[in-house]
Coordinates of C-alpha atoms in Angstrom, one line a residue:
Chain X
X8 CA -50.4 10.1 5.5
X9 CA -48.0 10.4 8.5
X10 CA -48.8 13.0 11.2
X11 CA -46.5 16.0 11.5
X12 CA -44.0 15.5 14.3
X13 CA -41.6 17.7 16.2
X14 CA -38.1 16.2 16.0
X15 CA -36.2 18.8 18.1
X16 CA -36.4 22.2 19.7
X17 CA -33.5 24.5 20.3
X18 CA -32.9 28.1 21.5
X19 CA -32.4 30.3 18.5
X20 CA -29.9 33.2 18.4
X21 CA -31.2 36.5 17.2
X22 CA -28.5 36.6 14.5
X23 CA -29.8 33.2 13.1
X24 CA -33.5 34.1 13.1
X25 CA -35.0 34.7 9.6
X26 CA -38.6 35.5 10.4
X27 CA -38.8 37.0 13.8
X28 CA -36.6 39.2 16.1
X29 CA -36.5 40.3 19.7
X30 CA -36.8 44.0 20.4
X31 CA -36.1 46.0 23.5
X32 CA -38.3 49.1 23.9
X33 CA -37.2 51.8 26.3
X34 CA -40.0 54.1 27.5
X35 CA -41.0 56.4 30.3
X36 CA -44.2 55.6 32.1
X37 CA -46.9 58.0 33.4
X38 CA -44.7 58.9 36.4
X39 CA -41.8 59.8 34.1
X40 CA -39.9 56.7 35.3
X41 CA -37.7 54.9 32.7
X42 CA -38.9 51.4 31.9
X43 CA -38.0 48.5 29.6
X44 CA -40.3 46.2 27.6
X45 CA -39.2 43.2 25.7
X46 CA -41.2 42.0 22.7
X47 CA -41.0 39.8 19.6
X48 CA -41.7 41.1 16.1
X49 CA -42.0 39.7 12.6
X50 CA -39.4 40.7 10.1
X51 CA -42.0 40.2 7.3
X52 CA -44.5 43.1 7.7
X53 CA -45.0 44.6 4.3
X54 CA -46.3 47.9 3.0
X55 CA -49.9 47.1 4.1
X56 CA -48.7 47.5 7.7
X57 CA -50.8 44.4 8.6
X58 CA -49.3 41.1 9.5
X59 CA -52.3 38.9 8.8
X60 CA -56.0 38.7 8.0
X61 CA -58.5 36.4 9.7
X62 CA -61.4 35.2 7.6
X63 CA -64.9 34.5 9.0
X64 CA -67.0 32.9 6.2
X65 CA -70.7 32.8 6.8
X66 CA -72.3 30.0 4.8
X67 CA -76.0 30.4 4.1
X68 CA -78.7 28.6 2.1
X69 CA -80.9 30.6 -0.3
X70 CA -83.7 28.2 0.6
X71 CA -83.0 27.9 4.3
X72 CA -82.0 24.2 3.7
X73 CA -79.4 24.4 6.5
X74 CA -78.7 26.7 9.4
X75 CA -76.2 29.6 9.1
X76 CA -72.8 28.0 9.3
X77 CA -69.1 28.7 9.1
X78 CA -66.1 26.7 8.0
X79 CA -63.2 26.1 10.4
X80 CA -59.8 24.7 9.4
X81 CA -57.1 22.9 11.2
X82 CA -54.2 25.0 9.9
X83 CA -54.2 28.7 9.3
X84 CA -51.7 31.1 8.0
X85 CA -53.2 33.5 5.5
X86 CA -50.7 36.1 4.4
X87 CA -51.6 39.3 2.5
X88 CA -49.9 39.3 -0.9
X89 CA -48.2 42.4 -2.2
X90 CA -50.5 45.1 -3.5
X91 CA -53.6 43.4 -2.2
X92 CA -56.1 44.7 0.3
X93 CA -56.9 42.6 3.4
X94 CA -60.4 42.2 2.0
X95 CA -59.1 40.8 -1.3
X96 CA -56.7 38.6 0.6
X97 CA -59.6 37.2 2.7
X98 CA -61.6 36.3 -0.4
X99 CA -58.6 34.8 -2.2
X100 CA -57.4 32.7 0.7
X101 CA -60.9 31.5 1.6
X102 CA -61.2 30.0 -1.9
X103 CA -57.7 28.5 -1.9
X104 CA -58.1 27.0 1.6
X105 CA -61.7 25.8 1.5
X106 CA -63.0 26.1 -2.1
X107 CA -65.8 28.5 -1.1
X108 CA -66.3 31.6 -3.2
X109 CA -67.5 34.6 -1.2
X110 CA -69.7 37.1 -2.9
X111 CA -68.8 40.0 -0.7
X112 CA -67.4 41.4 2.5
X113 CA -69.9 41.9 5.3
X114 CA -67.5 43.5 7.8
X115 CA -63.9 44.5 8.1
X116 CA -62.5 45.2 11.5
X117 CA -60.0 47.9 12.4
X118 CA -56.4 46.8 12.9
X119 CA -56.2 45.1 16.2
X120 CA -53.2 43.5 18.1
X121 CA -52.9 39.8 18.9
X122 CA -51.0 39.6 22.1
X123 CA -49.8 43.1 22.9
X124 CA -47.8 42.2 26.1
X125 CA -45.6 39.9 24.0
X126 CA -45.4 40.9 20.4
X127 CA -46.2 43.7 18.0
X128 CA -48.2 41.4 15.7
X129 CA -51.4 42.9 14.3
X130 CA -54.3 41.8 12.1
X131 CA -57.8 42.5 10.7
X132 CA -60.9 40.3 10.9
X133 CA -62.7 40.2 7.6
X134 CA -66.2 38.7 7.6
X135 CA -67.3 37.4 4.2
X136 CA -70.6 35.9 3.0
X137 CA -71.1 32.8 0.9
X138 CA -74.5 32.0 -0.5
X139 CA -75.2 28.5 -1.6
X140 CA -78.2 27.5 -3.7
X141 CA -79.6 24.9 -1.5
X142 CA -77.7 22.1 0.1
X143 CA -74.4 22.6 2.0
X144 CA -71.9 21.9 -0.8
X145 CA -68.3 21.1 0.1
X146 CA -66.2 22.2 -2.8
X147 CA -62.6 21.1 -3.2
X148 CA -59.8 23.3 -1.7
X149 CA -57.1 24.6 -4.0
X150 CA -54.1 24.0 -1.8
X151 CA -50.4 24.7 -2.6
X152 CA -48.0 21.8 -2.5
X153 CA -47.0 21.1 1.1
X154 CA -50.3 22.7 2.5
X155 CA -52.3 20.2 4.5
X156 CA -55.6 21.7 5.6
X157 CA -58.5 19.8 7.1
X158 CA -61.8 21.8 7.0
X159 CA -65.0 21.3 8.9
X160 CA -68.4 23.0 8.6
X161 CA -70.1 24.0 11.8
X162 CA -73.5 25.7 12.4
X163 CA -72.8 29.1 14.1
X164 CA -74.9 28.4 17.1
X165 CA -72.9 25.2 17.8
X166 CA -69.5 26.8 17.2
X167 CA -68.6 27.4 20.9
X168 CA -69.6 23.9 22.0
X169 CA -67.7 22.4 19.1
X170 CA -64.5 24.4 19.9
X171 CA -64.7 23.5 23.6
X172 CA -64.9 19.8 22.8
X173 CA -62.1 20.3 20.3
X174 CA -59.9 22.1 22.8
X175 CA -60.4 19.3 25.4
X176 CA -59.4 16.5 23.1
X177 CA -56.9 18.4 21.1
X178 CA -54.1 18.4 23.7
X179 CA -53.7 14.7 23.1
X180 CA -53.5 15.2 19.3
X181 CA -51.1 18.1 19.2
X182 CA -53.8 20.6 18.1
X183 CA -54.7 23.8 19.8
X184 CA -57.7 26.2 19.4
X185 CA -57.0 29.8 18.3
X186 CA -58.0 32.3 21.0
X187 CA -59.5 34.7 18.5
X188 CA -61.9 32.1 17.0
X189 CA -62.7 31.0 20.5
X190 CA -63.6 34.5 21.6
X191 CA -65.8 35.1 18.6
X192 CA -67.7 31.9 19.5
X193 CA -68.0 33.0 23.2
X194 CA -69.4 36.3 22.2
X195 CA -71.9 34.7 19.8
X196 CA -73.0 32.2 22.4
X197 CA -73.3 34.8 25.1
X198 CA -75.6 37.0 23.0
X199 CA -77.8 34.0 22.4
X200 CA -77.9 32.9 26.0
X201 CA -78.8 36.5 27.1
X202 CA -81.6 36.6 24.5
X203 CA -82.9 33.3 25.6
X204 CA -82.9 34.3 29.3
X205 CA -80.3 31.6 30.1
X206 CA -77.6 33.8 31.4
X207 CA -77.0 33.4 35.2
Chain V
X39 CA -49.7 63.2 34.6
X40 CA -47.4 62.9 31.6
X41 CA -48.2 60.4 28.8
X42 CA -46.0 57.3 28.6
X43 CA -43.5 57.7 25.8
X44 CA -41.2 55.4 23.9
X45 CA -37.7 56.8 24.0
X46 CA -35.8 54.3 21.9
X47 CA -36.1 50.8 20.4
X48 CA -33.2 48.5 19.8
X49 CA -32.7 44.9 18.6
X50 CA -32.3 42.6 21.6
X51 CA -29.8 39.7 21.6
X52 CA -31.2 36.4 22.8
X53 CA -28.5 36.3 25.5
X54 CA -29.7 39.7 26.9
X55 CA -33.4 38.9 27.0
X56 CA -34.9 38.3 30.4
X57 CA -38.6 37.6 29.7
X58 CA -38.8 36.1 26.2
X59 CA -36.7 33.9 24.0
X60 CA -36.6 32.7 20.4
X61 CA -37.0 29.0 19.6
X62 CA -36.3 27.0 16.5
X63 CA -38.6 24.0 16.1
X64 CA -37.5 21.3 13.8
X65 CA -40.4 19.1 12.6
X66 CA -41.4 16.7 9.8
X67 CA -44.6 17.6 7.9
X68 CA -47.4 15.3 6.6
X69 CA -45.2 14.4 3.6
X70 CA -42.4 13.4 6.0
X71 CA -40.4 16.5 4.8
X72 CA -38.2 18.2 7.4
X73 CA -39.2 21.7 8.1
X74 CA -38.3 24.6 10.5
X75 CA -40.5 26.9 12.5
X76 CA -39.4 30.0 14.4
X77 CA -41.4 31.2 17.3
X78 CA -41.1 33.3 20.5
X79 CA -41.8 32.1 23.9
X80 CA -42.1 33.5 27.4
X81 CA -39.5 32.4 30.0
X82 CA -42.0 33.0 32.7
X83 CA -44.6 30.2 32.4
X84 CA -45.2 28.7 35.8
X85 CA -46.6 25.4 37.1
X86 CA -50.1 26.3 36.0
X87 CA -48.9 25.9 32.4
X88 CA -51.0 29.0 31.5
X89 CA -49.4 32.3 30.6
X90 CA -52.4 34.6 31.2
X91 CA -56.0 34.8 32.0
X92 CA -58.5 37.2 30.4
X93 CA -61.4 38.4 32.4
X94 CA -64.8 39.3 31.0
X95 CA -66.9 40.8 33.8
X96 CA -70.6 41.0 33.2
X97 CA -72.2 43.9 35.2
X98 CA -75.8 43.6 35.9
X99 CA -78.5 45.4 37.9
X100 CA -80.7 43.4 40.3
X101 CA -83.5 45.9 39.4
X102 CA -82.8 46.3 35.7
X103 CA -81.7 49.8 36.3
X104 CA -79.1 49.6 33.5
X105 CA -78.4 47.3 30.6
X106 CA -76.0 44.3 30.9
X107 CA -72.6 45.9 30.7
X108 CA -68.9 45.2 30.9
X109 CA -65.9 47.1 32.0
X110 CA -62.9 47.6 29.6
X111 CA -59.6 48.9 30.7
X112 CA -56.7 50.6 28.9
X113 CA -53.9 48.5 30.2
X114 CA -54.0 44.9 30.8
X115 CA -51.6 42.3 32.1
X116 CA -53.2 39.9 34.6
X117 CA -50.7 37.3 35.6
X118 CA -51.6 34.1 37.5
X119 CA -50.0 34.1 41.0
X120 CA -48.3 31.0 42.3
X121 CA -50.7 28.3 43.6
X122 CA -53.7 30.2 42.2
X123 CA -56.3 28.8 39.7
X124 CA -57.0 30.9 36.6
X125 CA -60.5 31.5 38.0
X126 CA -59.2 32.8 41.4
X127 CA -56.7 35.0 39.5
X128 CA -59.6 36.4 37.4
X129 CA -61.7 37.4 40.5
X130 CA -58.6 38.8 42.3
X131 CA -57.3 40.9 39.3
X132 CA -60.8 42.2 38.5
X133 CA -61.1 43.7 41.9
X134 CA -57.5 45.1 41.9
X135 CA -57.9 46.6 38.4
X136 CA -61.5 47.8 38.5
X137 CA -62.8 47.6 42.1
X138 CA -65.7 45.3 41.1
X139 CA -66.2 42.2 43.2
X140 CA -67.4 39.2 41.2
X141 CA -69.8 36.8 43.0
X142 CA -68.9 33.9 40.7
X143 CA -67.5 32.4 37.6
X144 CA -70.0 32.0 34.7
X145 CA -67.7 30.3 32.3
X146 CA -64.1 29.3 32.0
X147 CA -62.7 28.5 28.5
X148 CA -60.3 25.7 27.7
X149 CA -56.6 26.7 27.2
X150 CA -56.4 28.5 23.8
X151 CA -53.4 30.0 22.0
X152 CA -53.0 33.7 21.1
X153 CA -51.0 33.8 17.9
X154 CA -49.9 30.3 17.1
X155 CA -47.9 31.2 14.0
X156 CA -45.6 33.4 16.0
X157 CA -45.5 32.4 19.7
X158 CA -46.4 29.6 22.1
X159 CA -48.3 32.0 24.3
X160 CA -51.6 30.5 25.7
X161 CA -54.4 31.7 28.0
X162 CA -57.9 31.1 29.4
X163 CA -60.9 33.3 29.1
X164 CA -62.8 33.5 32.4
X165 CA -66.3 35.1 32.4
X166 CA -67.4 36.4 35.8
X167 CA -70.6 37.9 37.0
X168 CA -71.0 41.1 39.1
X169 CA -74.4 41.9 40.5
X170 CA -75.1 45.5 41.6
X171 CA -78.0 46.5 43.7
X172 CA -79.4 49.2 41.5
X173 CA -77.4 51.9 39.9
X174 CA -74.1 51.4 38.0
X175 CA -71.6 52.0 40.8
X176 CA -68.0 52.7 39.9
X177 CA -65.9 51.5 42.8
X178 CA -62.2 52.6 43.2
X179 CA -59.6 50.3 41.7
X180 CA -56.8 48.9 44.0
X181 CA -53.8 49.5 41.8
X182 CA -50.2 48.7 42.6
X183 CA -47.7 51.6 42.5
X184 CA -46.7 52.2 38.9
X185 CA -50.0 50.7 37.5
X186 CA -52.0 53.2 35.5
X187 CA -55.3 51.8 34.4
X188 CA -58.1 53.8 32.9
X189 CA -61.5 51.9 33.0
X190 CA -64.7 52.4 31.1
X191 CA -68.1 50.8 31.4
X192 CA -69.8 49.8 28.2
X193 CA -73.2 48.2 27.6
X194 CA -72.6 44.8 25.9
X195 CA -74.7 45.6 22.9
X196 CA -72.6 48.7 22.2
X197 CA -69.3 47.1 22.8
X198 CA -68.4 46.4 19.1
X199 CA -69.3 49.9 18.0
X200 CA -67.3 51.4 20.9
X201 CA -64.2 49.3 20.1
X202 CA -64.4 50.2 16.4
X203 CA -64.5 53.9 17.3
X204 CA -61.7 53.4 19.7
X205 CA -59.5 51.5 17.2
X206 CA -60.0 54.3 14.7
X207 CA -58.9 57.1 16.9
X208 CA -56.5 55.1 19.0
X209 CA -53.7 55.1 16.4
X210 CA -53.2 58.8 17.0
X211 CA -53.0 58.3 20.7
X212 CA -50.7 55.3 20.9
X213 CA -53.5 52.9 21.9
X214 CA -54.4 49.6 20.2
X215 CA -57.4 47.4 20.7
X216 CA -56.8 43.8 21.7
X217 CA -57.9 41.3 19.0
X218 CA -59.5 38.9 21.5
X219 CA -61.8 41.6 23.0
X220 CA -62.6 42.7 19.5
X221 CA -63.5 39.2 18.4
X222 CA -65.8 38.6 21.4
X223 CA -67.6 41.9 20.5
X224 CA -67.9 40.8 16.9
X225 CA -69.4 37.5 17.8
X226 CA -71.8 39.1 20.2
X227 CA -72.9 41.7 17.6
X228 CA -73.3 39.1 14.9
X229 CA -75.6 36.9 17.0
X230 CA -77.7 40.0 17.6
X231 CA -77.8 41.1 14.0
X232 CA -78.8 37.6 12.8
X233 CA -81.5 37.4 15.5
X234 CA -82.9 40.8 14.3
X235 CA -82.8 39.8 10.7
X236 CA -80.2 42.5 9.9
X237 CA -77.5 40.2 8.6
X238 CA -76.9 40.6 4.8

């Protein structure tokens, strides 16, 4: 299978853009001084008011046959379908993109913003739990035509190291690591280091 | 002091935008099929190749007089100055925005991307360490004119609860919680819950 490849990049006129637009926000600051902020926004936000849902799947063995793990993928754009809650979308998309069936939602974050200085994009993080009988099964994904998703299982306490290695080699391969996944992994690792007295 | 207030919002033409632009990326996918991606990009990326640096300051007492804590602020846009490393920028901006002097960098993440489906914005997370003699001092910030930053000290193991509460009330006050901070807090809390056997 050939690798995806950028053939050209060009400046896009607002009038030609289908999915995103530029907005100019006029506001007055704390001193009453008029100021201007430029930002980008998606044209696709639906009734849910939420642009995207992030899914964190915790894979665990009923017999402790493997350490608590998660599944990371190399392409990611889970939309929320019409009339669906973010939690339903998380469970549906997890199964489509990785084949894992979650038995429930462990946690659902408030709505948070991705890069507030630049866009109005928002999202929710939904943590779901997948119990496996014994060994770490890797079911088939249920991808749409044109979807090309590589998945990888990683133990939670190796996630930060794995992503750091990934980020270092990825530049050469055209891949980049998502900041949000990276921050989750940093927080997880920091709690462990503090617990183990290894934080200096 | 009056609250900042949006006075109007209007669609911005690409030709009028000073800080961001829209780009059209033409690429071929894994099947060799031509496809188009629309994204926003900053016009301001400098030689460092990094749009922003996020700072996580760990406050700790030399005498264990208070629990490991961090400082969160209500406005955040730390740029990297010319000729500066992201690590230098983190230490400089922490002092300007909160008054705390970091004695060193604990961790510096690889370059990660903020919202890859929508923009090319990237960043680094820099974790710095601040040792305080005894009690939790709150030094004065060194803000530029026009900067209005409210800061708050939060123990690390209460960060996720604090942000969730914040996110719930913030909608009414025009504040939003940054996804990256929220993910760090989720990861931290999850490691603790798993350690304490409270993860179901």
